[in-house]
Coordinates of C-alpha atoms in Angstrom, one line a residue:
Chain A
X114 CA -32.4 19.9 29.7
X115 CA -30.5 19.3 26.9
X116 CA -26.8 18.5 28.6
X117 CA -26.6 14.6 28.7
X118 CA -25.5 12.9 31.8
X119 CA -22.8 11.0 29.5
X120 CA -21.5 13.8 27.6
X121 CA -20.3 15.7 31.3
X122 CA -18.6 12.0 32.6
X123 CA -16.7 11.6 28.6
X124 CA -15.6 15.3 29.7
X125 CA -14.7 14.4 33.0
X126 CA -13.2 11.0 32.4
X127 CA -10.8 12.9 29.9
X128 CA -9.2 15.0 33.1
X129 CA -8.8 11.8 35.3
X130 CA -6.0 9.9 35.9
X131 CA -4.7 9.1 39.6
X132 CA -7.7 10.5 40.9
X133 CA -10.5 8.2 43.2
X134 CA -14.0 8.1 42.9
X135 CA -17.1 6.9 44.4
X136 CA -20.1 6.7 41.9
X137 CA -23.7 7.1 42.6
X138 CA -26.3 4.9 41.7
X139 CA -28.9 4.1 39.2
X140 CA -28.6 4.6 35.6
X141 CA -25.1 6.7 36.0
X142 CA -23.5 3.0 37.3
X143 CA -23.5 1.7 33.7
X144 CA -22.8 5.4 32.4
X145 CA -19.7 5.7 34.6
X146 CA -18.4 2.4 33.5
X147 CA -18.1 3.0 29.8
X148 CA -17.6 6.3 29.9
X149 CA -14.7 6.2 32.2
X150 CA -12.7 2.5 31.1
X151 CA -9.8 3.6 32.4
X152 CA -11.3 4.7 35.8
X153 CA -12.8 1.2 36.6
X154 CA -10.4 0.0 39.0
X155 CA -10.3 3.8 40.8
X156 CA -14.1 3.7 40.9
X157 CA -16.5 2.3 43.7
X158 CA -19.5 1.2 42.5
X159 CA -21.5 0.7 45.2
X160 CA -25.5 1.7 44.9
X161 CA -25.8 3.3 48.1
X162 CA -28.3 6.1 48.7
X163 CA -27.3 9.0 50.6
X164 CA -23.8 7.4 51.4
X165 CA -21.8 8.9 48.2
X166 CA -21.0 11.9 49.2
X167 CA -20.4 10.8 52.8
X168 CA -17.8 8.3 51.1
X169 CA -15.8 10.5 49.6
X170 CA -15.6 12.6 52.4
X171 CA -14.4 10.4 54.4
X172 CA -11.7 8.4 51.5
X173 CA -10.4 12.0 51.4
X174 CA -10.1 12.4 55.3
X175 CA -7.6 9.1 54.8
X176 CA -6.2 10.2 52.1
X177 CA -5.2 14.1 51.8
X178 CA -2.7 13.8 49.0
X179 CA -4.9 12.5 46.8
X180 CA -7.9 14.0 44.4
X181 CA -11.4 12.4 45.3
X182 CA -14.4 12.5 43.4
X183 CA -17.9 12.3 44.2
X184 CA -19.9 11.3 41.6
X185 CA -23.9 11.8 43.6
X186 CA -27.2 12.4 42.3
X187 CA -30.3 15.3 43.2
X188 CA -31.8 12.1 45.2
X189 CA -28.8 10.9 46.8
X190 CA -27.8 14.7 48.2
X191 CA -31.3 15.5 49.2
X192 CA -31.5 12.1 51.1
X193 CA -28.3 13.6 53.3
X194 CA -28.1 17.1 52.9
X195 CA -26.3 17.4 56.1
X196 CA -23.0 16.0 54.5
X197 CA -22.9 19.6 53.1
X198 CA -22.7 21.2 56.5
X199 CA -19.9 18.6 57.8
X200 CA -17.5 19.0 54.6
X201 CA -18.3 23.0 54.9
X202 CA -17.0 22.9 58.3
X203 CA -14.3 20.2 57.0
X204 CA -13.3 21.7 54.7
X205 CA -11.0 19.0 53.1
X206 CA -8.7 20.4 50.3
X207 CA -9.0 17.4 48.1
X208 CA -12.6 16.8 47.8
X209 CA -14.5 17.7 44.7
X210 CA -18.4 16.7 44.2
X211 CA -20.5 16.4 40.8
X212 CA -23.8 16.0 41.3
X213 CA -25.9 14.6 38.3
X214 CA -29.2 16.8 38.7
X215 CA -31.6 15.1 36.6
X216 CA -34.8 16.1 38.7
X217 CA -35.8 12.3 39.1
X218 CA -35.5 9.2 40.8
X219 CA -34.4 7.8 37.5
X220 CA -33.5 4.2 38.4
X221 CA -37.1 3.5 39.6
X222 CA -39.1 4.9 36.7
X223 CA -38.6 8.8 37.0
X224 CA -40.7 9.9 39.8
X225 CA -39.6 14.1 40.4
X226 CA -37.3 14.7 42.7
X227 CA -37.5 18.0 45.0
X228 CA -35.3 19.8 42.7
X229 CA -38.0 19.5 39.4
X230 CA -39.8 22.2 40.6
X231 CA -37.4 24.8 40.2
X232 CA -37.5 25.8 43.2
X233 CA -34.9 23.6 45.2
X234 CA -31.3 24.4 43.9
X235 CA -29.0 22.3 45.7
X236 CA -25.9 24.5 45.1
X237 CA -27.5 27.0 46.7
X238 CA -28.1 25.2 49.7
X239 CA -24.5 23.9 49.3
X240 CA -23.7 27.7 49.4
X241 CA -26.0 28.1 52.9
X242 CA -24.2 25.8 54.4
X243 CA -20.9 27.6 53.7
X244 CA -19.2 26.0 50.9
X245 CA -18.1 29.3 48.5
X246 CA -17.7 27.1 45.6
X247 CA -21.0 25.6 45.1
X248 CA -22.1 26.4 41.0
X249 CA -24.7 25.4 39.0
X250 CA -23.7 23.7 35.2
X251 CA -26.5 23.9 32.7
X252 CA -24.5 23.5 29.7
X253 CA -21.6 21.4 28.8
X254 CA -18.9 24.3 28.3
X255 CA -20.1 25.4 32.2
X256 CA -19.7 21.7 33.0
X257 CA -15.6 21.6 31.5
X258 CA -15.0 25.0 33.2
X259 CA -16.3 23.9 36.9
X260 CA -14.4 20.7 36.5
X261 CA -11.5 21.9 35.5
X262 CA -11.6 24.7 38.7
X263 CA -13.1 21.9 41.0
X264 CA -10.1 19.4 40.1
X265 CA -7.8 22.0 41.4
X266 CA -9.2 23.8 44.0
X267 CA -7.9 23.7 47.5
X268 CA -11.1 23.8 49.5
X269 CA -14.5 21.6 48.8
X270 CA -15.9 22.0 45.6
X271 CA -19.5 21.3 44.5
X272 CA -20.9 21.0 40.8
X273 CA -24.2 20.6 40.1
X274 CA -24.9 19.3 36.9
X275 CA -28.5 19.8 35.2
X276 CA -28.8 16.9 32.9
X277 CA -31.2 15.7 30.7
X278 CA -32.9 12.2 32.1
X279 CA -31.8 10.4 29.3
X280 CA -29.5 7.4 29.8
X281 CA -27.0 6.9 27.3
X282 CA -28.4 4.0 25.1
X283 CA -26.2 1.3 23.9
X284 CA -23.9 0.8 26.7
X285 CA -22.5 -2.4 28.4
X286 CA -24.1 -3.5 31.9
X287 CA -21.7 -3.0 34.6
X288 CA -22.6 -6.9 36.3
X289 CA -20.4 -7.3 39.1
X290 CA -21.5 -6.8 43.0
X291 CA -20.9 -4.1 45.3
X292 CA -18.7 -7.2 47.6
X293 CA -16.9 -7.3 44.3
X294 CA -16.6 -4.0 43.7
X295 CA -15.1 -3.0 46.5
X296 CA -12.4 -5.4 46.6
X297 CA -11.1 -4.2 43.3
X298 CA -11.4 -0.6 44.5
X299 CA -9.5 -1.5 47.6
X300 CA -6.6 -3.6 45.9
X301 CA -6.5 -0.6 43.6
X302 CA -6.0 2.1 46.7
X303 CA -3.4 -0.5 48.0
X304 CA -1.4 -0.8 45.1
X305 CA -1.4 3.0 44.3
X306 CA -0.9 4.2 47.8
X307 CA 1.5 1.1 48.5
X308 CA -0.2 0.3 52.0
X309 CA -2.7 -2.8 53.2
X310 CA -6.1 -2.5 53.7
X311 CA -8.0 -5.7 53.7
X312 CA -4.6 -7.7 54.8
X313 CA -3.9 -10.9 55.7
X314 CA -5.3 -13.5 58.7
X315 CA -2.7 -14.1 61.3
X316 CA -2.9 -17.8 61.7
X317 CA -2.0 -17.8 65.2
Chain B
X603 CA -18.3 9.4 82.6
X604 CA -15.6 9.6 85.6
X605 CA -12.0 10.2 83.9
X606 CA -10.5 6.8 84.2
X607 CA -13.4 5.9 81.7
X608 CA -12.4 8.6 79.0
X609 CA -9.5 7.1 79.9
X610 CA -9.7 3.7 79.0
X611 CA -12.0 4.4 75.4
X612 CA -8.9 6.8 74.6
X613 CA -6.7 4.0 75.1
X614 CA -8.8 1.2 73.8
X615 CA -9.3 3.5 70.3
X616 CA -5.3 3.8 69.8
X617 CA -4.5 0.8 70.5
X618 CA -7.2 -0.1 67.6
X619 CA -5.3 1.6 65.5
X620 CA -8.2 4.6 65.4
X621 CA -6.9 8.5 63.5
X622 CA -10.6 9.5 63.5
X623 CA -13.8 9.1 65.0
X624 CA -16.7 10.8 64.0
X625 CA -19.2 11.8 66.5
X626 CA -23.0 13.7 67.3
X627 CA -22.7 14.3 70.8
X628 CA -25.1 12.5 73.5
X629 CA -25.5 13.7 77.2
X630 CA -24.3 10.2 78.5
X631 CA -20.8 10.6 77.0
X632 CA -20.8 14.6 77.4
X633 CA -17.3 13.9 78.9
X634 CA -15.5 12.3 76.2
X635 CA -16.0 14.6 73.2
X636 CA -13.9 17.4 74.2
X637 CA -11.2 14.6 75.6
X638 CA -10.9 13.0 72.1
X639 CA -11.1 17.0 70.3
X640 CA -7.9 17.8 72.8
X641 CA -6.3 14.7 71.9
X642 CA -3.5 15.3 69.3
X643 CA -3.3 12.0 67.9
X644 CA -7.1 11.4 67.0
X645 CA -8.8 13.7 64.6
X646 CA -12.4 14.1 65.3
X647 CA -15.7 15.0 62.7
X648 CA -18.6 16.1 64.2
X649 CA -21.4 14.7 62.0
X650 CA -25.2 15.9 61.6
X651 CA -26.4 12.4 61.8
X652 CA -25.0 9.3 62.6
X653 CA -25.6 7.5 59.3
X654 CA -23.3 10.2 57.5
X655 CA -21.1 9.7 60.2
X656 CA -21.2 5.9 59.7
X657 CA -20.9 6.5 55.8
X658 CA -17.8 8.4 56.6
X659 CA -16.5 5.9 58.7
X660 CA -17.2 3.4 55.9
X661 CA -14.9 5.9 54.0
X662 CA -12.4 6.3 56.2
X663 CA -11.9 2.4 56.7
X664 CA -11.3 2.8 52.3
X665 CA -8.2 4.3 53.1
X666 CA -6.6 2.5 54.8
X667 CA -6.9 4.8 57.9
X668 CA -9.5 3.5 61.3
X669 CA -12.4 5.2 61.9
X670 CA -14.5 4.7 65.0
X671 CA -18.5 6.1 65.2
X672 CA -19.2 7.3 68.9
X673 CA -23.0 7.7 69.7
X674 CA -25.8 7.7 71.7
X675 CA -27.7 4.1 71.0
X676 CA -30.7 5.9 69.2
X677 CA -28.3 7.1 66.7
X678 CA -28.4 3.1 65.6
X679 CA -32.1 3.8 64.6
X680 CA -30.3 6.4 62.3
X681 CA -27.4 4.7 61.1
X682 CA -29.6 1.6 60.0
X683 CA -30.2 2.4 56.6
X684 CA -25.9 2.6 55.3
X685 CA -25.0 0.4 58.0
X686 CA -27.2 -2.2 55.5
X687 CA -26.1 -1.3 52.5
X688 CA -22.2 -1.2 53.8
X689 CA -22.3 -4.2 55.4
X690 CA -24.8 -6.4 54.7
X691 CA -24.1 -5.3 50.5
X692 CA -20.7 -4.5 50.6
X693 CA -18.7 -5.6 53.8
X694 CA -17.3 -2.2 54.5
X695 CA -16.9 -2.3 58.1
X696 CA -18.0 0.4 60.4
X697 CA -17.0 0.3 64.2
X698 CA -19.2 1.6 66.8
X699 CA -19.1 2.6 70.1
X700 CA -22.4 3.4 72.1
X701 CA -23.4 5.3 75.5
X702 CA -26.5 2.6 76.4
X703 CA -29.5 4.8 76.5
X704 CA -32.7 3.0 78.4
X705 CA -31.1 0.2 80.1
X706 CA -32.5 -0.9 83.2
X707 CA -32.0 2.4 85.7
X708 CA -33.1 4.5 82.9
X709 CA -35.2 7.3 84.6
X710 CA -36.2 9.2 81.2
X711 CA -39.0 8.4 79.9
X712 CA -38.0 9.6 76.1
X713 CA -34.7 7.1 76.5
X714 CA -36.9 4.3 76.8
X715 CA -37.0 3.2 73.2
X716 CA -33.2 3.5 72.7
X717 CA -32.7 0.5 75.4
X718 CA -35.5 -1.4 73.9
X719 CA -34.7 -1.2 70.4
X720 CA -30.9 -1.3 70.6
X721 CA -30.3 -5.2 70.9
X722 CA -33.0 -6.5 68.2
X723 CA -31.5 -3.7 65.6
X724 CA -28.1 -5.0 66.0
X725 CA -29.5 -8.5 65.8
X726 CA -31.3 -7.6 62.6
X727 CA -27.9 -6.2 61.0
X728 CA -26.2 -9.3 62.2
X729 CA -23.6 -7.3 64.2
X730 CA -22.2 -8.8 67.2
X731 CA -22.0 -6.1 70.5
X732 CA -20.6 -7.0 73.4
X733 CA -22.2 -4.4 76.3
X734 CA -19.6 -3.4 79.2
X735 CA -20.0 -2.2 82.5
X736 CA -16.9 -2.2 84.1
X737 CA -13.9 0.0 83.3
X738 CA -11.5 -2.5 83.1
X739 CA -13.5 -4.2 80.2
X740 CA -13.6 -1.0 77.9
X741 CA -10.2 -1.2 76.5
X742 CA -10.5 -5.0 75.7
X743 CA -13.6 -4.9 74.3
X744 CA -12.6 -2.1 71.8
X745 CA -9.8 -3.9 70.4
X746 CA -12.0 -7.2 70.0
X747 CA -14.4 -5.5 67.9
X748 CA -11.9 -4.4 65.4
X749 CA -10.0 -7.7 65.6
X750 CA -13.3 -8.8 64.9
X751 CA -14.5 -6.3 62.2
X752 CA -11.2 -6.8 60.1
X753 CA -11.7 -10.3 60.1
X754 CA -15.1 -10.2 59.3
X755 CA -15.6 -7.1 57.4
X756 CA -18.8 -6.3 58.7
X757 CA -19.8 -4.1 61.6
X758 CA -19.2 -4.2 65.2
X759 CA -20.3 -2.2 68.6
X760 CA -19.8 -2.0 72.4
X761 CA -22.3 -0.6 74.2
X762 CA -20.7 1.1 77.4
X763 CA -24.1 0.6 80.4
X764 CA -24.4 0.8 83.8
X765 CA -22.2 3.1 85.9
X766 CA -20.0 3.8 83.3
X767 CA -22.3 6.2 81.8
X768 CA -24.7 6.9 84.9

């Protein structure tokens, strides 16, 4: 693959504003922190296989207003392919889900993933399970076209995005926790939303 | 599950604040899934497993909104692998409420493992359980393990035994 990781999140950081996202793990961590500076606080980093998707899913049951993105990986869908059947049957109006389709387990040294065979598509098992709009991004000007249709569709939304396995060199190390990360997610939801989610202790 | 059961999770869950539960559906609590689908004021997700369902609850919780996840105890064998990551790395908070599978009285002999394992799992994730038996407890004990898991931001469960279930 010659579509870079990085180059799709620049592209997709450019269309975000008020939006919330939960971010895969791995390599894309640091890629989704300097690609998307303005995004930080909107972002949870987290590092949790197989619970992205889920996330998101469930941040946009909260909140229906609002845009929600789901940035997952080939690894982190395959390890919880049944999240496709729930949001198909969901159907939330406000969920839309990149996954970064690298055909490895990057973060551990690039051992293939199901999908490196060419025989595994996950959009098309996205499709089987009954979400219609379920594509498959090989280069960057199918990437910007999905995203921009995914960002305003009213029904789930799921972009796979074959990337190259390259990470993007020269970037700053994210170095905060996932307890960290959370709590400036969830002050960021608060403020934005005007609500309390972690509030105070009662003293009583 | 005789009414005055359903009865008392329903209440115990709004009075916790709970809009959403996410559910698989286990023989033991057959009669509470279509109560909480008819209810107006709780949406429910059926899940495929109960880690997702955990993971969504972990979601949920993001919001701002409370989520409950309602389960047989072997989905706790399932759910171990996010409920780690969420709360042991993270403190997100997921609530649980559990039909005890393989308690003493258990006559299957497939539900055997769900009793034995359910304790030392919840141990091993550090999350405190309190196990009722009586239908006056249900209520309380759903509102302590939010009170608790709000304070603590890690998870919680209550295992509903005995005759409630059987």
């Amino acid at each position: 693959m010659t579509m870079t990781r990085f180059d799709c999140m620049t592209l997709l950081a450019e269309k975000l504003s008020d939006e919330l996202v939960i971010v895969s793990l791995g390599a894309s961590v640091d890629e989704w922190y300097n690609a998307a500076p303005h995004m930080r606080e909107a972002s949870l980093f987290q590092q949790q296989l197989g619970c992205v998707t889920p996330q998101a899913f469930g941040l946009a049951t909260g909140l229906p207003h609002r845009r929600i993105i789901s940035l997952d990986t080939d690894g982190g869908m395959l390890f919880n392919l049944g999240i496709l059947a729930t949001v198909a049957n969901e159907r939330p109006r406000n969920l839309f889900t990149v996954v970064w389709d690298n055909e490895c387990y990057q973060s551990i040294g690039g051992p293939p993933t199901h999908t490196a065979k060419g025989i595994v598509s996950i959009a098309a098992i996205a499709r089987g399970a009954g979400i219609e709009h379920a594509y498959t991004a090989t280069t960057v000007e199918e990437f910007d076209k999905h995203c921009v249709a995914g960002l305003a569709a009213d029904e789930p939304y799921v972009l796979v995005a074959k990337v190259s396995s390259a990470v993007q060199p020269g970037i700053r190390r994210k170095h905060s926790d996932g307890r960290e990360d959370k709590y400036i997610f969830v002050r960021h939801v608060e403020a934005t939303e005007e609500i309390t989610i972690m509030g105070p202790s009662e003293h009583n | 599950m005789d009414s005055s059961t359903v009865a008392a999770v329903i209440r115990g869950l709004k009075r916790a604040g709970v809009s959403t539960v996410c559910y698989l559906p286990d023989s033991l609590f057959k009669e509470l899934y279509p109560a909480l689908d008819a209810d107006p004021d709780i949406r429910t997700i059926q899940v495929t497993n109960e880690g997702e369902g955990a993971a969504i609850c972990g979601g949920i919780f993001l919001s701002g909104k409370r989520a409950a996840l309602i389960m047989e105890n072997s989905g706790l064998r399932a759910s171990v692998e996010p409920l780690a990551r969420m709360g042991l790395g993270a403190g997100i908070p997921v609530i649980m409420l559990m039909s005890y599978r393989g308690e003493l009285g258990e006559n299957n002999w497939w539900a055997v493992p769900h009793g034995i394992t359910m304790e030392p799992i919840l141990d091993a994730l550090r999350i405190p359980y309190r196990i009722v038996r009586e239908v006056d407890s249900v209520e309380r004990a759903i509102t302590d393990a939010f009170d608790w898991s709000y304070a603590a931001y890690h998870h919680s469960a209550v295992a509903l035994g005995g005759g409630l279930v059987r």
